[in-house]
Structure formats: C-alpha cells, structure tokens
mmCIF file of C-alpha atoms and ligand atoms in Angstrom:
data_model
loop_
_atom_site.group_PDB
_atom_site.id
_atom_site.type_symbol
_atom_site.label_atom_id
_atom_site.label_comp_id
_atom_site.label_asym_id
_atom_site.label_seq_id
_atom_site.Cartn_x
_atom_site.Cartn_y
_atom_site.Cartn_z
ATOM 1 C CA UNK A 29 121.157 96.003 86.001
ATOM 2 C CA UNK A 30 117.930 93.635 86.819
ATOM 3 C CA UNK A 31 115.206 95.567 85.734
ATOM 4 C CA UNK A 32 116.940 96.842 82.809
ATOM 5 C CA UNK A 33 117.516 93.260 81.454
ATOM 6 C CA UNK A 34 114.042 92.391 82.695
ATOM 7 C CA UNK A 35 112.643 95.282 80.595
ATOM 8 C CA UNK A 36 114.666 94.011 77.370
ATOM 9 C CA UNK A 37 111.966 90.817 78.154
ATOM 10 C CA UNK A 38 109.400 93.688 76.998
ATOM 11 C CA UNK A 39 110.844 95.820 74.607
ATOM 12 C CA UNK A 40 113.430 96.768 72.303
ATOM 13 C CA UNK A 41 115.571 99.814 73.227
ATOM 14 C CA UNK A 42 118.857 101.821 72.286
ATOM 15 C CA UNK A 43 119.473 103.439 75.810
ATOM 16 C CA UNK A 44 118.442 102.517 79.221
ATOM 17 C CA UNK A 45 117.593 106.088 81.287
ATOM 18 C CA UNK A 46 116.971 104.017 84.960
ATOM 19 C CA UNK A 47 114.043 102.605 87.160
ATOM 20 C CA UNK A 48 112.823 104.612 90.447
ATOM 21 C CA UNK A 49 110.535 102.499 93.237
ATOM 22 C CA UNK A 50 107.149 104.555 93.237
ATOM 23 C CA UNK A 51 103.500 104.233 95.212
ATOM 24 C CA UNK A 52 103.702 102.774 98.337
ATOM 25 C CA UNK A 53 101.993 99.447 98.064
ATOM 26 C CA UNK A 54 102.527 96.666 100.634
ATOM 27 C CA UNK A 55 102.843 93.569 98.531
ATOM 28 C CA UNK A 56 104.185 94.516 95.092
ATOM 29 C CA UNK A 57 107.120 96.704 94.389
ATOM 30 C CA UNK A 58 106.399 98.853 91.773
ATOM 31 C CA UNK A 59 108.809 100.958 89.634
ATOM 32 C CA UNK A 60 108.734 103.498 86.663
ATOM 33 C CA UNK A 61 111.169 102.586 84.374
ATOM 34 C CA UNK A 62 112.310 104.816 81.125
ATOM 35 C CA UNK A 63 114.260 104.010 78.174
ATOM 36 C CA UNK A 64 115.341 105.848 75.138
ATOM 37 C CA UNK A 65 114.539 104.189 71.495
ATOM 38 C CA UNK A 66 115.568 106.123 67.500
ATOM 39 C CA UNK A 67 115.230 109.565 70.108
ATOM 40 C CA UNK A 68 112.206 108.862 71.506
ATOM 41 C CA UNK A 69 112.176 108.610 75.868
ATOM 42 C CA UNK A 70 109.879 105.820 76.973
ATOM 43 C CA UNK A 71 108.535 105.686 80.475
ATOM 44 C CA UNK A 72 106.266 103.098 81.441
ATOM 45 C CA UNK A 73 105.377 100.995 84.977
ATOM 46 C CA UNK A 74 107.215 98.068 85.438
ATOM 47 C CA UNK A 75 105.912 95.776 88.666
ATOM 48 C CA UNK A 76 107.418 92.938 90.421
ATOM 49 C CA UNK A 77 104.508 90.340 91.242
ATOM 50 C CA UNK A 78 104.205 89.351 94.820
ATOM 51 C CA UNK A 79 103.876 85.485 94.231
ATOM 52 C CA UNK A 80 103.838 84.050 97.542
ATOM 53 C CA UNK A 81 100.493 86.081 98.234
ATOM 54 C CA UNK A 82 99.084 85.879 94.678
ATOM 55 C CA UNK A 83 99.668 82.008 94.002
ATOM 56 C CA UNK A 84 98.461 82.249 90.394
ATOM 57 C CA UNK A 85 100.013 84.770 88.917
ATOM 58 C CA UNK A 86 99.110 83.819 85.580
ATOM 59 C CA UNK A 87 95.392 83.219 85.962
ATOM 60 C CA UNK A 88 95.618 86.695 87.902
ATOM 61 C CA UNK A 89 97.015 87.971 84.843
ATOM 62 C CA UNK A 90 94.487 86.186 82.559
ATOM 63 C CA UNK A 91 91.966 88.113 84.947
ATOM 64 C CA UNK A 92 93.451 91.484 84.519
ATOM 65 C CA UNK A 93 93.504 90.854 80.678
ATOM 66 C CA UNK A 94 89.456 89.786 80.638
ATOM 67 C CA UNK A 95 88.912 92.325 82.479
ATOM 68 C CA UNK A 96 90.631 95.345 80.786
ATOM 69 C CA UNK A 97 89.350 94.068 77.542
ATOM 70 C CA UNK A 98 86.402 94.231 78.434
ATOM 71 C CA UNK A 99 86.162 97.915 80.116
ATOM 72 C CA UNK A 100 87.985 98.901 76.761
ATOM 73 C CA UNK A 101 84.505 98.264 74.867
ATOM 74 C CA UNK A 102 82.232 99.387 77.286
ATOM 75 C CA UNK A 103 80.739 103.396 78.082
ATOM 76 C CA UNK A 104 83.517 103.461 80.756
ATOM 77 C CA UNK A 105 85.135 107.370 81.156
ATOM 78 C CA UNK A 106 88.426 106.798 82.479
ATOM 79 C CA UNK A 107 91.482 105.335 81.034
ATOM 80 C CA UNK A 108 92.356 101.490 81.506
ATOM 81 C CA UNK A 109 96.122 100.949 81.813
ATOM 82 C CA UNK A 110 95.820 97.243 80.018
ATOM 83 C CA UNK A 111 99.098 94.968 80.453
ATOM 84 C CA UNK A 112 101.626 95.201 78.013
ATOM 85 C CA UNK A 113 103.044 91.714 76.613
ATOM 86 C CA UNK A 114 106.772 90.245 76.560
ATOM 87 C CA UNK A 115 108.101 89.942 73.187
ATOM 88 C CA UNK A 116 106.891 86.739 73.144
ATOM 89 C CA UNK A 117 103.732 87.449 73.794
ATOM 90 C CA UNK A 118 103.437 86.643 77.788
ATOM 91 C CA UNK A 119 101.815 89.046 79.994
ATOM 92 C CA UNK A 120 104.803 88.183 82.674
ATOM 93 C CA UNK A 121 108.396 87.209 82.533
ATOM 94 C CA UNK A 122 109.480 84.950 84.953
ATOM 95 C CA UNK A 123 113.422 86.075 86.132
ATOM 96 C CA UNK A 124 115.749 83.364 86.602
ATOM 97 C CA UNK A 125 115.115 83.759 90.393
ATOM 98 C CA UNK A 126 111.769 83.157 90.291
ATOM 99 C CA UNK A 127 110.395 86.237 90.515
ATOM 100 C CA UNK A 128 106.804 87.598 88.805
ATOM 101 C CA UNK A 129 107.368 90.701 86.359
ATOM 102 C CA UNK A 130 104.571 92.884 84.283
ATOM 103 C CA UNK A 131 104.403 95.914 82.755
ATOM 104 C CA UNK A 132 101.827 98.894 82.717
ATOM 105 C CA UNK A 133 101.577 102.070 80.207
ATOM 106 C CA UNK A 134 102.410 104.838 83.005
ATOM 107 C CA UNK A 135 99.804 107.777 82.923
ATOM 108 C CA UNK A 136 101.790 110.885 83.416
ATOM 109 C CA UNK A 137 100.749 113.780 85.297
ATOM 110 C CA UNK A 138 99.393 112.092 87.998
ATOM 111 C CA UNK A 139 98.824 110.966 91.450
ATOM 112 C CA UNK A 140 97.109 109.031 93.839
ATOM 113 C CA UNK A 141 95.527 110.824 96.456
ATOM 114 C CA UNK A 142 97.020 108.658 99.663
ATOM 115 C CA UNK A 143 96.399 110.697 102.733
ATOM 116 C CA UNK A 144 93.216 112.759 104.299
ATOM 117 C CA UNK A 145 91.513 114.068 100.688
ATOM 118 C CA UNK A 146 89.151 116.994 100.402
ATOM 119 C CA UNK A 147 85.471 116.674 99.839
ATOM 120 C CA UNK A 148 85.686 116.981 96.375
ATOM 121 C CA UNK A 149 88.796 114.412 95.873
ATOM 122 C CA UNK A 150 86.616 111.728 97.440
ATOM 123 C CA UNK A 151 83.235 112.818 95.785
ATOM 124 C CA UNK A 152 85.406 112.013 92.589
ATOM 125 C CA UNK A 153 86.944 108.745 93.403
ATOM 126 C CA UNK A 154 83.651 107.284 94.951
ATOM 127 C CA UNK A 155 82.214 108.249 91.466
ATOM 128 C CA UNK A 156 85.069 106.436 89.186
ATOM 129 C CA UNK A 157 84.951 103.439 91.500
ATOM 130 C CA UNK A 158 81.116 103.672 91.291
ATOM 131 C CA UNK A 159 81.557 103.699 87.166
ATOM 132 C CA UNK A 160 84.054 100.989 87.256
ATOM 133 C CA UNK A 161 80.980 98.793 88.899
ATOM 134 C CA UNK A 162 78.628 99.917 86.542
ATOM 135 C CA UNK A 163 80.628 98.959 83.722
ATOM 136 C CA UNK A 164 81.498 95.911 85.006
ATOM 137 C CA UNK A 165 78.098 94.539 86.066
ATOM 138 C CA UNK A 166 76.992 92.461 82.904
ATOM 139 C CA UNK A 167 80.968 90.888 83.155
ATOM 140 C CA UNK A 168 80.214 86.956 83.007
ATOM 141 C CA UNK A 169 81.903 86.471 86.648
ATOM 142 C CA UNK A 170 82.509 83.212 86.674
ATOM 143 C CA UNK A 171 85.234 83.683 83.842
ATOM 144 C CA UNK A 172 87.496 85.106 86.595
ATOM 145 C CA UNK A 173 89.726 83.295 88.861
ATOM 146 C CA UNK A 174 89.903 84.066 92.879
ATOM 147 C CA UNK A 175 93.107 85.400 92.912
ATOM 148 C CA UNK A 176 93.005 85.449 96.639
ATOM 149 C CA UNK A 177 90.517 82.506 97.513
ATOM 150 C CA UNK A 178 88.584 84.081 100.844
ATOM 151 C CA UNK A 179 89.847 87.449 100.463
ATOM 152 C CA UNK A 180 86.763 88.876 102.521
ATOM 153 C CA UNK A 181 85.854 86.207 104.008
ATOM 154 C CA UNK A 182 85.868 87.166 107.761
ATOM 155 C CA UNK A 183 84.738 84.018 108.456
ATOM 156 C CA UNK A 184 88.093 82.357 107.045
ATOM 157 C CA UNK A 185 90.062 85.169 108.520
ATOM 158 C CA UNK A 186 88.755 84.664 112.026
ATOM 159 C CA UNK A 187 89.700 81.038 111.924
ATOM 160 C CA UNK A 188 93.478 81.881 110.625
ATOM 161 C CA UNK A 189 93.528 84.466 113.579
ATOM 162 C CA UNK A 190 92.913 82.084 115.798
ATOM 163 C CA UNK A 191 94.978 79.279 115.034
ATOM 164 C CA UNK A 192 97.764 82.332 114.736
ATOM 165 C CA UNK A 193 96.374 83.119 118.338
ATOM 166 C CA UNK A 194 96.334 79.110 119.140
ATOM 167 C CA UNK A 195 100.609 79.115 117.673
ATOM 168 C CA UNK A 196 101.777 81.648 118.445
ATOM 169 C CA UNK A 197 104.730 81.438 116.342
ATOM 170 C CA UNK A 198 106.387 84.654 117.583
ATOM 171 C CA UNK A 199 105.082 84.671 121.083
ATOM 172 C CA UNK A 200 103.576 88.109 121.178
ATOM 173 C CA UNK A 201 100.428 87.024 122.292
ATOM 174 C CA UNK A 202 100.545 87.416 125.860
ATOM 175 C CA UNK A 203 101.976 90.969 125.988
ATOM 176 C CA UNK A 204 99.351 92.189 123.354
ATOM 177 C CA UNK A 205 96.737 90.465 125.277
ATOM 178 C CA UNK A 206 94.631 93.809 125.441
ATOM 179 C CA UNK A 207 94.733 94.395 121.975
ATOM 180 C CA UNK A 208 93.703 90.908 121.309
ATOM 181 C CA UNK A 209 90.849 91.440 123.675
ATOM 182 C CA UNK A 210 89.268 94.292 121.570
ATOM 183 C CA UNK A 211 89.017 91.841 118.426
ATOM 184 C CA UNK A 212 86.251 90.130 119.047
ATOM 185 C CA UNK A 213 83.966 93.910 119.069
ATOM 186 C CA UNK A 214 84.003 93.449 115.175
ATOM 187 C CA UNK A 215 82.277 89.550 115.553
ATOM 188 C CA UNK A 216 78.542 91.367 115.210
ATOM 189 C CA UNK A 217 79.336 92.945 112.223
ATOM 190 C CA UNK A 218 81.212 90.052 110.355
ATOM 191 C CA UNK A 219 78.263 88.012 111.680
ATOM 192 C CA UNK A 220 75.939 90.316 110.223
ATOM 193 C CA UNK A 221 77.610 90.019 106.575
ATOM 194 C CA UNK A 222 77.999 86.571 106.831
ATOM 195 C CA UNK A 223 74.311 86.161 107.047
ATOM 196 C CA UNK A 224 73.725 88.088 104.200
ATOM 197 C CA UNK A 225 76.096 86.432 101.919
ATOM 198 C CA UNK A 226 74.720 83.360 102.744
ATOM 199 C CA UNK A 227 71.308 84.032 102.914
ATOM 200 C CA UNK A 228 71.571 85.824 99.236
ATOM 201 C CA UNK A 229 70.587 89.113 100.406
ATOM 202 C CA UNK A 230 73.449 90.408 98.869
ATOM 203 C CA UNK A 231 74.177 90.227 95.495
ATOM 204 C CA UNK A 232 77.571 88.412 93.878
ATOM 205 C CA UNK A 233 79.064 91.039 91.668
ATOM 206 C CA UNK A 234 82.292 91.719 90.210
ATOM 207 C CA UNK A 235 84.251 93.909 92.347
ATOM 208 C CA UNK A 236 87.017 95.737 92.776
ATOM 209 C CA UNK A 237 88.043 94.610 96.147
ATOM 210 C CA UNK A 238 90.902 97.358 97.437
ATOM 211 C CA UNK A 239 89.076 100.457 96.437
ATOM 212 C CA UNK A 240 91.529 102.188 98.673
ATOM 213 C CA UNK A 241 92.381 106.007 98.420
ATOM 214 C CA UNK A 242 95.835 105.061 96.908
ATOM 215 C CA UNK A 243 94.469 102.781 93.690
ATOM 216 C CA UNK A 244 93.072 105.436 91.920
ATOM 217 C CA UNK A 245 94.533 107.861 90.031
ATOM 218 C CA UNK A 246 93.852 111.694 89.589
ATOM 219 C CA UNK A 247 95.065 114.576 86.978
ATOM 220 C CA UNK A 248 97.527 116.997 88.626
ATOM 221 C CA UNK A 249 95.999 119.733 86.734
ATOM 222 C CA UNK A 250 92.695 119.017 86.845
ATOM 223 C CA UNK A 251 92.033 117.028 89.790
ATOM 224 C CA UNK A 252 89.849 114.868 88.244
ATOM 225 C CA UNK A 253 89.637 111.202 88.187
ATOM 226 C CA UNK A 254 91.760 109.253 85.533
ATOM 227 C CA UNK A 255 91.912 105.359 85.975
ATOM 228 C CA UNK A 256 91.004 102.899 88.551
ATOM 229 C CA UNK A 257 94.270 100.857 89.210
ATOM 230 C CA UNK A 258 95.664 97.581 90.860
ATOM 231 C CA UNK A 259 93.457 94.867 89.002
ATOM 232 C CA UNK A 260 94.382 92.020 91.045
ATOM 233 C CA UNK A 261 92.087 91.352 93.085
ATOM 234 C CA UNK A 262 89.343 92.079 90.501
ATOM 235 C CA UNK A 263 87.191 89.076 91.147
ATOM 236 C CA UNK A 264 83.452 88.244 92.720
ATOM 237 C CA UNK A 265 82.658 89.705 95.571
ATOM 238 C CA UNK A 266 79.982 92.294 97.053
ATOM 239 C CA UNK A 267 80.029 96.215 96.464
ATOM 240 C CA UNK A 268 79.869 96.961 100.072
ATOM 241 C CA UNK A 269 83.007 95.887 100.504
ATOM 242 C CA UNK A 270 84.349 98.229 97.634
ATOM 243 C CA UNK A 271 82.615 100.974 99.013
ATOM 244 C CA UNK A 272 83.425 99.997 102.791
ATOM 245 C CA UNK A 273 87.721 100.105 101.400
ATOM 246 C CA UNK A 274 86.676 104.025 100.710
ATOM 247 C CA UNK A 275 84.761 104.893 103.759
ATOM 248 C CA UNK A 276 88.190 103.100 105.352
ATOM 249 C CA UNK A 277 90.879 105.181 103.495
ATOM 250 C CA UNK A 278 89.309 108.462 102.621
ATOM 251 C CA UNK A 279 87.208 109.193 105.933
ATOM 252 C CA UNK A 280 89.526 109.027 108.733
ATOM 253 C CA UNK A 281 91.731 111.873 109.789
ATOM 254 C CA UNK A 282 94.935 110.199 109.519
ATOM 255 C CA UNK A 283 96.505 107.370 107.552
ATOM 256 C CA UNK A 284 95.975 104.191 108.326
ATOM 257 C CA UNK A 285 99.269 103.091 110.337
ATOM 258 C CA UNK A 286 99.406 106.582 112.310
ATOM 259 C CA UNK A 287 99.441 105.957 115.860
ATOM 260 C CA UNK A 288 97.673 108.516 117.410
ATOM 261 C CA UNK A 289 94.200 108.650 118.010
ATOM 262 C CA UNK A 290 92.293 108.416 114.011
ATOM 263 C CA UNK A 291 88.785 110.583 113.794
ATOM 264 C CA UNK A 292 86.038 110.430 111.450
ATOM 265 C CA UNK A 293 85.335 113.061 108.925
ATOM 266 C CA UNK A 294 81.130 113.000 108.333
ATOM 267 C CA UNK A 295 81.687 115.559 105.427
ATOM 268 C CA UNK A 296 83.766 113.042 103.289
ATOM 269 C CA UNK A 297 81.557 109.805 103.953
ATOM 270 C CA UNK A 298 78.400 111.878 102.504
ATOM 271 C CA UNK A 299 80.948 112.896 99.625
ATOM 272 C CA UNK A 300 82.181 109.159 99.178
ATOM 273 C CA UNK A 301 77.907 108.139 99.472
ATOM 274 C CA UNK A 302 77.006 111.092 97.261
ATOM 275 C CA UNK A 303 79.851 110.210 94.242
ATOM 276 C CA UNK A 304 79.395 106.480 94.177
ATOM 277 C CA UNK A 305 75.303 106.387 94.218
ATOM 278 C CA UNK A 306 75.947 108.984 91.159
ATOM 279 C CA UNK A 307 76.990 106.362 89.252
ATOM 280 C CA UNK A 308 75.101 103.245 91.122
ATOM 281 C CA UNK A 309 71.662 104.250 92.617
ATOM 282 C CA UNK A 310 70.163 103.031 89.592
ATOM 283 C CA UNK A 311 71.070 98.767 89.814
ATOM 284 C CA UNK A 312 72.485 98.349 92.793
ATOM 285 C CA UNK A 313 69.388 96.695 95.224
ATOM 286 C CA UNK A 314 67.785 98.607 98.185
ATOM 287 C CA UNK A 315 69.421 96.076 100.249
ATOM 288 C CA UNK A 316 72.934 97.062 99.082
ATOM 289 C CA UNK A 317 72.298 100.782 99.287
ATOM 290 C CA UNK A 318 71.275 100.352 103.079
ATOM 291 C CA UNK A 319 74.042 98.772 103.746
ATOM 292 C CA UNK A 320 76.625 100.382 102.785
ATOM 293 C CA UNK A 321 77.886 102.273 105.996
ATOM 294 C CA UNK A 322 77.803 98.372 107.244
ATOM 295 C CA UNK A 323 79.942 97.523 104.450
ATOM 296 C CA UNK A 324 82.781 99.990 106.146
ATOM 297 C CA UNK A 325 82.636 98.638 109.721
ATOM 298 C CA UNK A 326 82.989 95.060 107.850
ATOM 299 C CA UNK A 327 85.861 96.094 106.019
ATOM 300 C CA UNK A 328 87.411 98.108 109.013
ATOM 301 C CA UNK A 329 87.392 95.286 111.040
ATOM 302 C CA UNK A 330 88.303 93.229 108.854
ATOM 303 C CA UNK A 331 91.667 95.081 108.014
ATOM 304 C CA UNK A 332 92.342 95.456 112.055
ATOM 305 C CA UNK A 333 92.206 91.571 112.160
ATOM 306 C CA UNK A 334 94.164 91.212 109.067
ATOM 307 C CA UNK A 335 97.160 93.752 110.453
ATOM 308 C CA UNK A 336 97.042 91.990 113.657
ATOM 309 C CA UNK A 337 96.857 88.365 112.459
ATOM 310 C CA UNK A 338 100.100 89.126 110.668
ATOM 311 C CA UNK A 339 101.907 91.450 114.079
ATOM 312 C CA UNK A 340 101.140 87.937 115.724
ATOM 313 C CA UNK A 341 102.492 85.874 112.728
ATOM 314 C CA UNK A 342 105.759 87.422 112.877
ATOM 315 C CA UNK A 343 104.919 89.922 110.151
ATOM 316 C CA UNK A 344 104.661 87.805 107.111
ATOM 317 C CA UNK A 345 102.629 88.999 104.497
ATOM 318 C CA UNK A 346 102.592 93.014 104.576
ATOM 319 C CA UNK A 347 105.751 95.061 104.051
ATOM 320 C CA UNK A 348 106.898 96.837 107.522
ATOM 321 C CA UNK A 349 109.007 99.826 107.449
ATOM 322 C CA UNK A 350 109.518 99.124 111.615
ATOM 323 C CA UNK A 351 109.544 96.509 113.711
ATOM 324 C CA UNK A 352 105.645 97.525 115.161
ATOM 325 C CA UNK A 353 103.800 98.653 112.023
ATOM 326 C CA UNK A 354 101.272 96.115 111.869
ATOM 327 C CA UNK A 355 100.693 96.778 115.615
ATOM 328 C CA UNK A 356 100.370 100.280 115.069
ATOM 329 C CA UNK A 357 98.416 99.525 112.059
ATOM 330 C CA UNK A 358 96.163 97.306 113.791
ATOM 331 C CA UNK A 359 95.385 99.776 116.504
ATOM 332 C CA UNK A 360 94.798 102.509 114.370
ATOM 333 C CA UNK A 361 92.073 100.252 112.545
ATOM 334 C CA UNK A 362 90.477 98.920 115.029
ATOM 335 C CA UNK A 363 89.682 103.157 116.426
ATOM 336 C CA UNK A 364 88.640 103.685 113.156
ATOM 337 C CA UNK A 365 85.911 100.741 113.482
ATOM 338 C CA UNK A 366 84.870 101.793 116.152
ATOM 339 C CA UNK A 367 84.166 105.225 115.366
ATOM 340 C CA UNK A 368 82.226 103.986 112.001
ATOM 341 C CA UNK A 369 80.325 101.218 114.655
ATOM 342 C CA UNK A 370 79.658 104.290 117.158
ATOM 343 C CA UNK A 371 78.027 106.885 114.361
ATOM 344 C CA UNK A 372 76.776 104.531 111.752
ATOM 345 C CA UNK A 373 75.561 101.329 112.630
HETATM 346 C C1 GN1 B 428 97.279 95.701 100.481
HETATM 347 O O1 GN1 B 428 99.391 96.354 98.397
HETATM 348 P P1 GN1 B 428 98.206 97.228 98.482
HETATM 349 O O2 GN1 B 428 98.532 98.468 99.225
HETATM 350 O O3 GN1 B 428 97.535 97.463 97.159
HETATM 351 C C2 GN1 B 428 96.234 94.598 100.527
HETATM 352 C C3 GN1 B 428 94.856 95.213 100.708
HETATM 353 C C4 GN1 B 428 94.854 96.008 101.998
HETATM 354 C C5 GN1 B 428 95.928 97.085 101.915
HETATM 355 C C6 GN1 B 428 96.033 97.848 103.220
HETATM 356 C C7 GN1 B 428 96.420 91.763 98.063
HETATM 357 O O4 GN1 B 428 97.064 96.483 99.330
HETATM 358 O O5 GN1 B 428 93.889 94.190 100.802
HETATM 359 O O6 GN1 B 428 93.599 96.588 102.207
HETATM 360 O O7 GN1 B 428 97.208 96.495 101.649
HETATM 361 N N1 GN1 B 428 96.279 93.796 99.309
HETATM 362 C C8 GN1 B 428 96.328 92.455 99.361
HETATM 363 O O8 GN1 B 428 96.759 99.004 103.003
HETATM 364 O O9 GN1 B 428 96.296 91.842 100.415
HETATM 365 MG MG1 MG B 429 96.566 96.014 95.930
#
C-alpha cells in the first residue's frame, strides 16, 4: 500500500479508506486520498512530483509556499489550497525510490472545466486568473526560483527543436517531414515577443504560466470560480503568456490532442478579454493590453513546437495515452495557431 504509507509521512490516522488517480495532468500524477481518524473521514490531494522535469523540487516547493503565503494576506477572493507539511515539518517526502510526494487540502464539490466551456465559464476563469495577477503584482519576484529555467522561452525551445531535428534520436523526422515544414509559420510571432522581452516593452511580472482551462477550479453548484491551482510554475514571466494559455484552452472547439480539424470560438475570446481586463485594465500597460491576442499565437505555437519536439524525441517528457499523441497533439496546435494568426494578428 504506497500511498497509504506515504500518507502516514503526513498524518496520523486509524483507518485507511483508499487513493483514486484524478485530473488529467501530463507530468504529475495526482490522487485523492481519504482516511478515517477518532470517526472523522479525511480526504485530501496527495501528488507525486514529476522530478525529472521539475529539477528542484524543493525550491519549487519553497515557491509554492512564498507564494500561497502571500495570496493568504492579500484582497484575493478565491481559496488558496496552501501545502500541507510532513510530520516533520517538510513540504515533501522523499519515498525510498526516489520519488517527490506533497499534499494539498482537496476542495470538494468541484471541477475543472477541461473541454469546450460556455461563455460564462470562461468569462469567470479569465477573471480569477486576472485576480490572481492582481494580487500578485507587488510579490518581490526575484524571491522565486525558475522552476523550469526557459519555460517560454521560444527562443530556447527553437534551438532544442532543432538539435532534436539535427538527432533525431527516434528517426521520425523524415516521414513527418510535412509537419516539420509548417513549424517555422510560428518564427514571426516568437520573433515578435522576443523583441519585446528584450527590448523591455513588456513588463517582468509574476505569472502564472499554465493558465490552462484545467488549473482552475469551479463550484458544481454554483459555477463560479473557486481557486487557481497547479503553483509550479508560478515564477517571472509576462501576462500575455497567461492570458495567451486561456485563449489556447478555452477558445478552440475541441481539446487540444483531438485530431480533427480544431475551430475558433470569437464569442469565448471576447469572454476570456472581457473577464481578465475586469480584474487587470487598471495596471497592466497599454502595451500589454494590445497585445494580448499576440500573447495566444505565441503560446499556441509555442505548445505545437513543444508537442512536436517531444513526438521527435521519442516522447519523453509528456504522458501519452497512444503511441501518436504528441503528433496528434502537435497538429491539432499548430490549426489552432493558425486560426488565432488568421483572425487576430
Ligand atoms: C503540462 O501537466 P499539466 O497538464 O499541468 C505542461 C504545460 C502545458 C500542458 C499542455 C510543467 O501541464 O506547460 O501547457 O501540459 N506543464 C509543464 O497540456 O510542462
Ligand atoms: Mg501544470
């Protein structure tokens, strides 16, 4: 019984009730876990830590703990699921195979809305995302470690791509040689963020970083928003990235490793711009504001390159359910920048 004796690292407890994998994430694995204690049934999130992607799990943990202590003092409306402590104290317990584990309060009666999302569902999470900025703009950034060094950096990314391309470690590159061909439509746009970052157009902020549609969590009842989740890659970065990660998961038609053909839904991208400026328009700079539809075309492209990088790596870092998800994950992508290149910049 692993996690039950990994749980024990966390708590005490009379009677173990069982852990169940939940979320779909495609680096951590993620459990609830529940436990009885004197009568009382315990359920809380228990998470194994993926630590050949996040190399410092402890400084990403430090970061998570900064971070969540200091939402927990600001005017911030939604609920902050801080990390809950071994009994001795350590926000992770190392299992005697290595392995990274933490622990989260669970917030019941929820859900994360993965899939197309109506107007209102994205008007919502652009807003809490929006707030979670807000509250985090006077955060002294340079307290927090890069738990990912280059995580957006599509000038870094390019280069690995290439020396995948260069490798080719799997040799898939000359039957996907088409696919591989359409990369380089997305070169303008990095370009164009590039420049910005380095010219200091755009402000360094702390940011979220994978504002996705599935890292936010809503009230089954209400259908409002409850808590921003998945903290780790909390760390400096620009907001059009954070809002480009929404534009990616909440406009599009389809999820993102559908294979068929993925459309654009205008209605939800005026939602997404509508709910986030509620809670931004005020500090974020005219050039940010202007730029945010830019900010999804980056991060589109971006993700197509990342998804293909790894099909060509041999499938490496993301989690694949089949042998051609990344593929179909990097086609689907790279329609989906196109269609945000075609109609918005
Ligand atoms: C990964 O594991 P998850 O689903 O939270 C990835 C994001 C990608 C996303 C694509 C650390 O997020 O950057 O946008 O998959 N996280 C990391 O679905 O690479
Ligand atoms: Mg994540």
């Amino acid at each position: 019984m692993p996690h039950q004796s990994i749980a024990r690292q966390f708590f005490h407890f009379d009677r173990w009730l069982g852990a169940e994998v939940i979320g779909n994430g495609n680096i951590n694995d993620t459990y609830r876990i529940t436990f009885e204690n004197n009568g009382n049934v315990s359920t809380f999130l228990l998470q194994r830590l993926n630590h050949h992607i996040f190399l410092q799990p402890e400084a990403l943990m430090e970061n998570i703990r900064k971070v969540s202590d200091f939402l927990a003092v600001q005017d911030y409306p939604l609920q902050v699921a801080r990390p809950i402590p071994t009994l001795e104290g350590s926000l992770l317990h190392v299992d005697e195979q290595g392995n990274y584990w933490r622990i989260f309060p669970f917030i019941p009666n929820s859900y994360a809305p993965e899939g197309p999302a109506t107007t209102d569902i994205a008007f919502n999470a652009a807003r809490a995302y929006g707030a979670f900025l807000r509250a985090l703009r006077h955060f002294p950034a340079a307290e927090l470690a890069e738990t990912i060094p280059g995580f957006h950096d599509t000038d870094r990314r390019w280069a690995a791509f290439e020396d995948i391309l260069e490798k080719d470690p799997v040799r898939r590159v000359r039957e996907y040689a088409a696919v591989i061909a359409a990369m380089p439509e997305a070169l303008p746009v990095f370009q164009k963020i590039s420049d910005m970052k380095n010219s200091g157009a755009l402000p360094l902020r702390v940011t979220h970083n994978d504002t996705k549609a599935g890292n936010i969590l809503f009230d089954e009842t209400t259908h409002q928003a409850l808590s921003v989740i998945d903290l780790d890659t909390v760390m400096p970065g620009t907001v059009l990235s954070d809002f480009g990660d929404m534009v990616r998961t909440f406009a599009p038609d389809r999820p993102e490793d559908n294979p068929e053909q993925v459309f654009l839904r205008p209605d939800i991208i005026t939602a997404l711009q509508e709910g986030f400026l509620s809670e931004t328009v005020d500090w974020l700079t005219e050039t940010e504001q202007k730029h945010l539809l830019l900010g999804a075309a980056w991060i589109t492209g971006e993700q197509a390159l990342r998804f293909l990088t790894d099909w060509l790596a041999g499938d490496v870092y993301y989690k694949i359910r089949y042998p051609e998800h990344n593929l179909v994950r990097a086609r689907n992508q790279l329609g989906l920048f196109r269609a945000i290149v075609a109609k918005y910049t």
